GROMACS .gro file of C-alpha atoms in nm:
model
  417
    1MET     CA    1  -0.974   1.606   0.369
    2SER     CA    2  -1.194   1.379   0.162
    3MET     CA    3  -1.114   1.215  -0.177
    4LEU     CA    4  -1.380   1.227  -0.447
    5ARG     CA    5  -1.435   1.222  -0.796
    6ASP     CA    6  -1.675   1.521  -0.811
    7ILE     CA    7  -1.900   1.676  -0.550
    8SER     CA    8  -2.157   1.792  -0.806
    9LEU     CA    9  -2.256   1.439  -0.883
   10ALA     CA   10  -2.435   1.434  -0.548
   11ASP     CA   11  -2.780   1.499  -0.701
   12ALA     CA   12  -2.773   1.180  -0.907
   13GLY     CA   13  -2.626   0.988  -0.603
   14GLN     CA   14  -2.881   1.093  -0.384
   15THR     CA   15  -3.173   0.991  -0.598
   16LYS     CA   16  -3.034   0.648  -0.615
   17ILE     CA   17  -2.974   0.640  -0.254
   18GLU     CA   18  -3.339   0.743  -0.170
   19PHE     CA   19  -3.488   0.445  -0.424
   20ALA     CA   20  -3.252   0.195  -0.258
   21SER     CA   21  -3.386   0.318   0.092
   22ARG     CA   22  -3.768   0.225  -0.007
   23ARG     CA   23  -3.638  -0.128  -0.031
   24MET     CA   24  -3.435  -0.142   0.308
   25PRO     CA   25  -3.719  -0.102   0.536
   26VAL     CA   26  -3.536  -0.287   0.861
   27LEU     CA   27  -3.235  -0.031   0.828
   28ALA     CA   28  -3.464   0.260   0.761
   29ALA     CA   29  -3.637   0.164   1.089
   30LEU     CA   30  -3.359   0.132   1.269
   31THR     CA   31  -3.221   0.455   1.153
   32GLU     CA   32  -3.532   0.643   1.313
   33ARG     CA   33  -3.451   0.472   1.630
   34PHE     CA   34  -3.090   0.547   1.635
   35ALA     CA   35  -3.171   0.912   1.582
   36GLU     CA   36  -3.400   0.909   1.891
   37THR     CA   37  -3.147   0.708   2.097
   38LYS     CA   38  -2.810   0.822   1.973
   39PRO     CA   39  -2.621   0.489   2.065
   40PHE     CA   40  -2.320   0.588   1.864
   41ALA     CA   41  -2.268   0.943   2.010
   42GLY     CA   42  -1.911   1.014   2.094
   43HIS     CA   43  -1.777   0.726   1.881
   44ARG     CA   44  -1.556   0.779   1.571
   45ILE     CA   45  -1.625   0.507   1.300
   46ALA     CA   46  -1.380   0.426   1.048
   47ALA     CA   47  -1.562   0.213   0.776
   48CYS     CA   48  -1.402   0.038   0.452
   49LEU     CA   49  -1.686  -0.087   0.268
   50HIS     CA   50  -1.795  -0.103  -0.122
   51VAL     CA   51  -1.910   0.245  -0.174
   52THR     CA   52  -2.278   0.186  -0.306
   53THR     CA   53  -2.630   0.298  -0.235
   54GLU     CA   54  -2.698   0.029   0.016
   55THR     CA   55  -2.395   0.137   0.198
   56ALA     CA   56  -2.491   0.485   0.185
   57ASN     CA   57  -2.823   0.389   0.387
   58MET     CA   58  -2.604   0.248   0.663
   59CYS     CA   59  -2.410   0.521   0.667
   60LYS     CA   60  -2.728   0.750   0.728
   61ALA     CA   61  -2.820   0.516   1.015
   62LEU     CA   62  -2.477   0.540   1.164
   63VAL     CA   63  -2.465   0.934   1.159
   64ALA     CA   64  -2.817   0.947   1.244
   65GLY     CA   65  -2.718   0.755   1.566
   66GLY     CA   66  -2.452   1.001   1.678
   67ALA     CA   67  -2.168   0.864   1.514
   68GLU     CA   68  -1.862   1.067   1.335
   69LEU     CA   69  -1.808   0.857   1.030
   70ALA     CA   70  -1.520   0.804   0.792
   71LEU     CA   71  -1.551   0.592   0.478
   72CYS     CA   72  -1.322   0.446   0.221
   73ALA     CA   73  -1.390   0.212  -0.055
   74SER     CA   74  -1.272  -0.156  -0.006
   75ASN     CA   75  -1.258  -0.221  -0.398
   76PRO     CA   76  -1.163   0.056  -0.624
   77LEU     CA   77  -1.414  -0.066  -0.904
   78SER     CA   78  -1.712  -0.095  -0.681
   79THR     CA   79  -1.741   0.256  -0.599
   80LYS     CA   80  -2.026   0.451  -0.745
   81ASP     CA   81  -1.864   0.831  -0.760
   82ASP     CA   82  -2.223   0.988  -0.763
   83VAL     CA   83  -2.301   0.805  -0.441
   84ALA     CA   84  -1.967   0.882  -0.276
   85ALA     CA   85  -2.058   1.248  -0.349
   86SER     CA   86  -2.392   1.206  -0.162
   87ILE     CA   87  -2.269   1.054   0.133
   88GLN     CA   88  -2.048   1.338   0.170
   89ARG     CA   89  -2.270   1.624   0.116
   90ASP     CA   90  -2.609   1.495   0.233
   91ILE     CA   91  -2.536   1.216   0.492
   92GLY     CA   92  -2.204   1.408   0.664
   93ALA     CA   93  -1.980   1.144   0.654
   94GLU     CA   94  -1.594   1.211   0.537
   95VAL     CA   95  -1.542   1.009   0.201
   96PHE     CA   96  -1.241   0.862   0.063
   97ALA     CA   97  -1.341   0.671  -0.253
   98ILE     CA   98  -1.282   0.745  -0.614
   99TYR     CA   99  -1.394   0.482  -0.888
  100GLY     CA  100  -1.098   0.318  -1.076
  101CYS     CA  101  -0.827   0.465  -0.894
  102ASP     CA  102  -0.473   0.305  -0.900
  103ARG     CA  103  -0.354   0.084  -0.597
  104GLU     CA  104  -0.155   0.363  -0.449
  105THR     CA  105  -0.462   0.587  -0.426
  106PHE     CA  106  -0.635   0.295  -0.299
  107TYR     CA  107  -0.431   0.280  -0.022
  108LYS     CA  108  -0.423   0.669   0.048
  109GLN     CA  109  -0.792   0.623   0.087
  110VAL     CA  110  -0.773   0.352   0.348
  111GLN     CA  111  -0.526   0.568   0.540
  112GLY     CA  112  -0.753   0.883   0.517
  113VAL     CA  113  -1.011   0.755   0.724
  114LEU     CA  114  -0.790   0.686   1.002
  115ASP     CA  115  -0.723   1.039   1.060
  116ILE     CA  116  -1.040   1.047   1.285
  117ARG     CA  117  -0.856   0.805   1.523
  118PRO     CA  118  -1.142   0.568   1.524
  119THR     CA  119  -1.309   0.407   1.810
  120ILE     CA  120  -1.484   0.124   1.618
  121VAL     CA  121  -1.392  -0.012   1.266
  122VAL     CA  122  -1.635  -0.160   1.017
  123ASP     CA  123  -1.432  -0.350   0.763
  124ASP     CA  124  -1.480  -0.528   0.465
  125GLY     CA  125  -1.201  -0.772   0.369
  126ALA     CA  126  -0.996  -0.688   0.691
  127ASP     CA  127  -0.759  -0.454   0.493
  128LEU     CA  128  -0.833  -0.143   0.747
  129THR     CA  129  -0.796  -0.404   1.039
  130SER     CA  130  -0.485  -0.546   0.911
  131ILE     CA  131  -0.342  -0.196   0.818
  132ILE     CA  132  -0.415  -0.044   1.184
  133HIS     CA  133  -0.220  -0.329   1.328
  134ASN     CA  134   0.064  -0.353   1.108
  135ASP     CA  135   0.114   0.032   1.029
  136TYR     CA  136  -0.067   0.225   1.305
  137PRO     CA  137  -0.064   0.076   1.619
  138GLN     CA  138  -0.080   0.378   1.835
  139LEU     CA  139  -0.440   0.372   1.722
  140LEU     CA  140  -0.521   0.059   1.892
  141GLU     CA  141  -0.565   0.231   2.232
  142ASP     CA  142  -0.877   0.389   2.116
  143ILE     CA  143  -1.056   0.098   1.939
  144ILE     CA  144  -1.310  -0.053   2.147
  145GLY     CA  145  -1.413  -0.319   1.858
  146GLY     CA  146  -1.478  -0.385   1.507
  147THR     CA  147  -1.706  -0.578   1.258
  148GLU     CA  148  -1.650  -0.767   0.949
  149VAL     CA  149  -1.875  -0.828   0.695
  150THR     CA  150  -1.732  -1.079   0.454
  151SER     CA  151  -1.610  -1.436   0.459
  152THR     CA  152  -1.256  -1.360   0.313
  153GLY     CA  153  -1.221  -1.070   0.576
  154VAL     CA  154  -1.364  -1.314   0.867
  155LEU     CA  155  -1.092  -1.564   0.769
  156ARG     CA  156  -0.807  -1.308   0.806
  157MET     CA  157  -0.910  -1.183   1.132
  158ARG     CA  158  -0.967  -1.516   1.269
  159ASN     CA  159  -0.584  -1.600   1.155
  160MET     CA  160  -0.497  -1.299   1.324
  161ALA     CA  161  -0.664  -1.399   1.630
  162ASN     CA  162  -0.494  -1.755   1.594
  163ASP     CA  163  -0.150  -1.567   1.570
  164GLY     CA  164  -0.220  -1.354   1.906
  165ALA     CA  165  -0.191  -1.047   1.689
  166LEU     CA  166  -0.588  -0.941   1.703
  167ARG     CA  167  -0.602  -0.668   1.978
  168TYR     CA  168  -0.982  -0.602   1.999
  169PRO     CA  169  -1.314  -0.784   1.987
  170VAL     CA  170  -1.438  -0.818   1.641
  171LEU     CA  171  -1.828  -0.944   1.549
  172PRO     CA  172  -1.793  -1.141   1.208
  173THR     CA  173  -2.136  -1.024   1.034
  174ASN     CA  174  -2.050  -1.249   0.785
  175ASP     CA  175  -2.135  -1.541   1.024
  176ALA     CA  176  -2.470  -1.435   1.098
  177ALA     CA  177  -2.732  -1.615   0.904
  178THR     CA  178  -2.928  -1.282   0.828
  179LYS     CA  179  -2.612  -1.242   0.625
  180HIS     CA  180  -2.466  -1.525   0.467
  181LEU     CA  181  -2.760  -1.719   0.388
  182PHE     CA  182  -2.915  -1.437   0.217
  183ASP     CA  183  -2.672  -1.179   0.113
  184ASN     CA  184  -2.407  -1.447  -0.014
  185ARG     CA  185  -2.636  -1.667  -0.171
  186TYR     CA  186  -2.916  -1.435  -0.332
  187GLY     CA  187  -2.701  -1.122  -0.366
  188THR     CA  188  -2.377  -1.273  -0.495
  189GLY     CA  189  -2.566  -1.534  -0.698
  190GLN     CA  190  -2.791  -1.247  -0.863
  191ASN     CA  191  -2.537  -0.979  -0.898
  192THR     CA  192  -2.250  -1.233  -1.019
  193ILE     CA  193  -2.486  -1.322  -1.308
  194ASP     CA  194  -2.579  -0.975  -1.354
  195GLY     CA  195  -2.216  -0.867  -1.408
  196ILE     CA  196  -2.134  -1.145  -1.656
  197LEU     CA  197  -2.432  -1.046  -1.869
  198ARG     CA  198  -2.340  -0.652  -1.860
  199ALA     CA  199  -1.988  -0.723  -1.961
  200THR     CA  200  -2.071  -1.000  -2.221
  201ASN     CA  201  -2.426  -0.994  -2.315
  202MET     CA  202  -2.402  -1.374  -2.393
  203LEU     CA  203  -2.685  -1.610  -2.358
  204LEU     CA  204  -2.647  -1.833  -2.050
  205ALA     CA  205  -2.890  -2.094  -2.178
  206GLY     CA  206  -2.721  -2.394  -2.322
  207SER     CA  207  -2.370  -2.260  -2.204
  208THR     CA  208  -2.158  -2.430  -1.959
  209VAL     CA  209  -2.043  -2.242  -1.639
  210VAL     CA  210  -1.782  -2.398  -1.387
  211VAL     CA  211  -1.812  -2.240  -1.048
  212ILE     CA  212  -1.536  -2.286  -0.848
  213GLY     CA  213  -1.624  -2.303  -0.486
  214TYR     CA  214  -1.971  -2.421  -0.347
  215GLY     CA  215  -1.955  -2.229  -0.033
  216TRP     CA  216  -2.293  -1.987   0.003
  217CYS     CA  217  -2.156  -1.765  -0.256
  218GLY     CA  218  -2.095  -2.043  -0.501
  219ARG     CA  219  -2.429  -2.203  -0.424
  220GLY     CA  220  -2.617  -1.883  -0.537
  221VAL     CA  221  -2.407  -1.844  -0.845
  222ALA     CA  222  -2.486  -2.201  -0.958
  223MET     CA  223  -2.851  -2.152  -0.854
  224ARG     CA  224  -2.890  -1.850  -1.092
  225ALA     CA  225  -2.720  -2.009  -1.356
  226ARG     CA  226  -2.899  -2.321  -1.367
  227GLY     CA  227  -3.218  -2.123  -1.352
  228MET     CA  228  -3.110  -1.922  -1.675
  229GLY     CA  229  -3.043  -2.251  -1.844
  230ALA     CA  230  -2.683  -2.312  -1.814
  231ASN     CA  231  -2.527  -2.633  -1.760
  232VAL     CA  232  -2.338  -2.611  -1.424
  233ILE     CA  233  -2.025  -2.768  -1.312
  234ILE     CA  234  -1.887  -2.736  -0.949
  235THR     CA  235  -1.526  -2.762  -0.859
  236GLU     CA  236  -1.438  -2.841  -0.479
  237ILE     CA  237  -1.202  -2.913  -0.241
  238ASP     CA  238  -1.431  -2.986   0.059
  239PRO     CA  239  -1.574  -3.330   0.020
  240VAL     CA  240  -1.883  -3.225   0.207
  241ARG     CA  241  -1.970  -2.952  -0.011
  242ALA     CA  242  -1.865  -3.149  -0.322
  243LEU     CA  243  -2.128  -3.419  -0.203
  244GLU     CA  244  -2.370  -3.144  -0.162
  245ALA     CA  245  -2.347  -3.007  -0.504
  246LYS     CA  246  -2.376  -3.360  -0.628
  247LEU     CA  247  -2.687  -3.413  -0.433
  248ASP     CA  248  -2.826  -3.064  -0.578
  249GLY     CA  249  -2.800  -3.233  -0.945
  250LEU     CA  250  -2.475  -3.066  -1.017
  251LEU     CA  251  -2.196  -3.193  -1.216
  252VAL     CA  252  -1.908  -3.222  -0.987
  253MET     CA  253  -1.519  -3.283  -1.104
  254LYS     CA  254  -1.186  -3.172  -1.084
  255LEU     CA  255  -1.081  -2.812  -1.228
  256ASP     CA  256  -0.854  -2.988  -1.472
  257ASP     CA  257  -1.108  -3.205  -1.598
  258ALA     CA  258  -1.347  -2.910  -1.640
  259LEU     CA  259  -1.152  -2.713  -1.866
  260ALA     CA  260  -1.253  -2.905  -2.189
  261HIS     CA  261  -1.610  -2.814  -2.081
  262GLY     CA  262  -1.632  -2.459  -1.957
  263ASP     CA  263  -1.769  -2.148  -2.141
  264ILE     CA  264  -1.771  -1.949  -1.844
  265TYR     CA  265  -1.571  -1.967  -1.520
  266VAL     CA  266  -1.641  -1.812  -1.198
  267THR     CA  267  -1.406  -1.808  -0.893
  268VAL     CA  268  -1.582  -1.785  -0.557
  269THR     CA  269  -1.324  -1.950  -0.300
  270GLY     CA  270  -1.146  -1.665  -0.106
  271ASN     CA  271  -0.830  -1.823  -0.185
  272ARG     CA  272  -0.528  -1.734  -0.447
  273ASP     CA  273  -0.414  -1.883  -0.768
  274VAL     CA  274  -0.718  -2.067  -0.816
  275ILE     CA  275  -0.738  -2.044  -1.206
  276THR     CA  276  -0.365  -2.056  -1.305
  277LEU     CA  277  -0.218  -1.950  -1.643
  278SER     CA  278  -0.172  -2.301  -1.710
  279HIS     CA  279  -0.534  -2.359  -1.673
  280MET     CA  280  -0.640  -2.076  -1.900
  281GLU     CA  281  -0.411  -2.224  -2.175
  282ARG     CA  282  -0.628  -2.511  -2.180
  283MET     CA  283  -0.955  -2.360  -2.186
  284LYS     CA  284  -1.165  -2.351  -2.499
  285ASP     CA  285  -1.097  -2.048  -2.747
  286GLY     CA  286  -1.329  -1.766  -2.619
  287ALA     CA  287  -1.361  -1.896  -2.239
  288VAL     CA  288  -1.479  -1.623  -2.000
  289VAL     CA  289  -1.312  -1.612  -1.693
  290CYS     CA  290  -1.421  -1.415  -1.398
  291ASN     CA  291  -1.404  -1.365  -1.015
  292SER     CA  292  -1.675  -1.316  -0.734
  293GLY     CA  293  -1.447  -1.346  -0.436
  294HIS     CA  294  -1.341  -1.046  -0.270
  295PHE     CA  295  -0.985  -0.996  -0.349
  296ASP     CA  296  -0.835  -1.017  -0.703
  297VAL     CA  297  -0.583  -1.298  -0.647
  298GLU     CA  298  -0.800  -1.597  -0.751
  299ILE     CA  299  -0.719  -1.569  -1.131
  300ALA     CA  300  -0.355  -1.525  -1.231
  301VAL     CA  301  -0.400  -1.168  -1.410
  302GLU     CA  302  -0.059  -1.058  -1.421
  303ALA     CA  303   0.059  -1.381  -1.560
  304LEU     CA  304  -0.205  -1.364  -1.845
  305GLN     CA  305  -0.119  -1.027  -1.895
  306LYS     CA  306   0.267  -1.062  -1.950
  307THR     CA  307   0.220  -1.389  -2.151
  308ALA     CA  308  -0.066  -1.255  -2.373
  309VAL     CA  309   0.077  -1.159  -2.749
  310ASP     CA  310  -0.229  -0.926  -2.798
  311ARG     CA  311  -0.497  -0.758  -2.602
  312ARG     CA  312  -0.804  -0.571  -2.689
  313GLU     CA  313  -1.093  -0.452  -2.530
  314LEU     CA  314  -1.433  -0.598  -2.655
  315ARG     CA  315  -1.675  -0.391  -2.439
  316PRO     CA  316  -1.672  -0.245  -2.082
  317ASN     CA  317  -1.531  -0.477  -1.831
  318CYS     CA  318  -1.467  -0.710  -2.077
  319VAL     CA  319  -1.117  -0.783  -2.228
  320GLU     CA  320  -0.979  -1.036  -2.466
  321TYR     CA  321  -0.618  -1.156  -2.426
  322VAL     CA  322  -0.460  -1.385  -2.705
  323LEU     CA  323  -0.214  -1.655  -2.561
  324PRO     CA  324   0.080  -1.754  -2.780
  325GLU     CA  325  -0.006  -2.124  -2.813
  326GLY     CA  326  -0.352  -2.134  -2.685
  327PRO     CA  327  -0.700  -1.970  -2.689
  328ARG     CA  328  -0.815  -1.615  -2.654
  329ILE     CA  329  -0.923  -1.574  -2.263
  330ILE     CA  330  -1.203  -1.306  -2.213
  331LEU     CA  331  -1.117  -1.160  -1.859
  332LEU     CA  332  -1.391  -0.964  -1.692
  333ALA     CA  333  -1.339  -0.676  -1.448
  334GLU     CA  334  -0.996  -0.722  -1.438
  335GLY     CA  335  -1.021  -1.032  -1.229
  336ARG     CA  336  -1.199  -0.811  -0.960
  337LEU     CA  337  -1.537  -0.889  -0.814
  338VAL     CA  338  -1.728  -0.905  -1.106
  339GLY     CA  339  -2.098  -0.829  -0.960
  340GLN     CA  340  -1.957  -0.542  -0.783
  341SER     CA  341  -1.723  -0.389  -1.081
  342ALA     CA  342  -1.957  -0.488  -1.402
  343ALA     CA  343  -2.295  -0.476  -1.223
  344GLU     CA  344  -2.481  -0.276  -0.949
  345ALA     CA  345  -2.352  -0.479  -0.628
  346HIS     CA  346  -2.598  -0.668  -0.417
  347PRO     CA  347  -2.992  -0.563  -0.426
  348ALA     CA  348  -3.099  -0.363  -0.149
  349GLU     CA  349  -3.340  -0.615  -0.036
  350VAL     CA  350  -3.072  -0.851   0.095
  351MET     CA  351  -2.837  -0.578   0.203
  352ASP     CA  352  -3.100  -0.459   0.410
  353MET     CA  353  -3.073  -0.755   0.659
  354THR     CA  354  -2.687  -0.727   0.641
  355PHE     CA  355  -2.630  -0.371   0.723
  356SER     CA  356  -2.886  -0.416   1.006
  357THR     CA  357  -2.716  -0.688   1.139
  358GLN     CA  358  -2.407  -0.479   1.099
  359ALA     CA  359  -2.553  -0.161   1.244
  360LEU     CA  360  -2.683  -0.337   1.573
  361GLY     CA  361  -2.346  -0.533   1.590
  362VAL     CA  362  -2.200  -0.170   1.636
  363GLN     CA  363  -2.457  -0.100   1.895
  364TYR     CA  364  -2.357  -0.416   2.097
  365LEU     CA  365  -1.993  -0.373   2.080
  366ILE     CA  366  -2.046  -0.015   2.235
  367GLU     CA  367  -2.243  -0.168   2.495
  368ASN     CA  368  -2.043  -0.485   2.571
  369ALA     CA  369  -1.722  -0.452   2.441
  370ALA     CA  370  -1.555  -0.369   2.786
  371ALA     CA  371  -1.639  -0.721   2.879
  372MET     CA  372  -1.519  -0.883   2.574
  373LYS     CA  373  -1.152  -1.006   2.505
  374PRO     CA  374  -0.966  -0.931   2.186
  375GLY     CA  375  -1.059  -1.216   1.921
  376VAL     CA  376  -1.373  -1.298   1.695
  377HIS     CA  377  -1.713  -1.352   1.863
  378GLU     CA  378  -2.027  -1.459   1.760
  379ILE     CA  379  -2.313  -1.230   1.643
  380PRO     CA  380  -2.573  -1.279   1.918
  381ARG     CA  381  -2.853  -1.477   1.800
  382SER     CA  382  -3.097  -1.211   1.962
  383ILE     CA  383  -2.986  -0.965   1.686
  384GLU     CA  384  -3.036  -1.211   1.391
  385ASN     CA  385  -3.395  -1.276   1.518
  386VAL     CA  386  -3.478  -0.926   1.538
  387VAL     CA  387  -3.331  -0.851   1.184
  388ALA     CA  388  -3.528  -1.174   1.063
  389SER     CA  389  -3.867  -1.064   1.244
  390ALA     CA  390  -3.849  -0.750   1.135
  391LYS     CA  391  -3.771  -0.848   0.751
  392LEU     CA  392  -4.065  -1.085   0.776
  393GLU     CA  393  -4.308  -0.804   0.886
  394ALA     CA  394  -4.201  -0.563   0.599
  395TYR     CA  395  -4.263  -0.870   0.373
  396GLY     CA  396  -4.625  -0.898   0.550
  397VAL     CA  397  -4.540  -1.253   0.630
  398SER     CA  398  -4.650  -1.371   0.992
  399ILE     CA  399  -4.532  -1.701   1.149
  400ASP     CA  400  -4.643  -1.931   1.422
  401THR     CA  401  -4.496  -1.930   1.801
  402LEU     CA  402  -4.497  -2.190   2.078
  403ASN     CA  403  -4.736  -2.246   2.357
  404ASP     CA  404  -4.623  -2.320   2.704
  405ALA     CA  405  -4.655  -2.695   2.684
  406GLN     CA  406  -4.441  -2.679   2.371
  407GLN     CA  407  -4.176  -2.471   2.500
  408GLN     CA  408  -4.165  -2.675   2.804
  409TYR     CA  409  -4.122  -2.991   2.591
  410LEU     CA  410  -3.842  -2.871   2.410
  411THR     CA  411  -3.642  -2.753   2.745
  412ASP     CA  412  -3.750  -3.071   2.952
  413TRP     CA  413  -3.524  -3.395   2.904
  414ARG     CA  414  -3.795  -3.610   3.137
  415ILE     CA  415  -4.043  -3.629   2.882
  416GLY     CA  416  -3.992  -3.904   2.638
  417THR     CA  417  -4.212  -4.059   2.341
   0.00000   0.00000   0.00000
């Protein structure tokens, strides 16, 4: 039985989904192909994803391909209730997603998708995967494989594999170049800045933005903040990434040293306790703190809430906390994904590549999972090339190809200078 805010919102959701589909030509073409070939027929797919217009279009592709699909939210603040209603009514998936629900309801939604006894798991953050392995091991006998779309989830699944706990093969969509080079960098970069601006309406030009973590998401946030005139400071634990940030022309320093400078702090690490209460007590008065990592563990939100002597909501997704002997700290989106919670999530153009890669990954599992051992496998390069080539074609871009002599030169060790 689905869990929705209000099915009558479906008309508004349908309009938004259709608008996003116009900017997802690769996925639209795949949907047409899947409708003819039915590669997912006979399979039950349990998906735990951000319930957005872009996700709706991947749901459309999976259902068109013959899948029975159940969808739950991977974050309670990223769900769009009208989109969830349209996925249920117009696309035919069973949806368990309500914006702003409490933690107990959130996990009931996760459990709800498991009633279909999935044969394939499509995950975002590995919550669904870990719950199946921990609480519903009886479902494992039916599951042939899964996919994981975010870096935090891939890390969790690799940890499961290293512990010998992962019981089926997983394709890490996040590791595909057609995902992290574009979705993480351009999608997260844009929607993080979008979320900060919608929540605060601050002027970035002339402000100092501290980006904690310089992976692909951090690179994107730094790029967009710098492009809007902000002074950007990077903090890192990885010497190679720190060096890259330095050579990219950014200031690099320890977080403790950045506390005297930052106006806005963005965590993008995938780790816990990145900004602690001690850090916030030493920030400038009125400092803005937000997170763009998958889980809400990067900022010490609970410690901030317990310690603050006053609290007031300044704007939607923008709450000011007054510390006893310290500054006023402005926390955005409860420490959850600020771009998903306070803005509109990733633009359709980048999710076109991510979800096309994901859908083709599901098809690959159906065709090959029987020969794959449990563990985290690579996304085949052939899938990435298909998606990238189709995206270039949609942009009207043509590229060169190698002739026979050039191809032979690259594969022959005998030819020297």
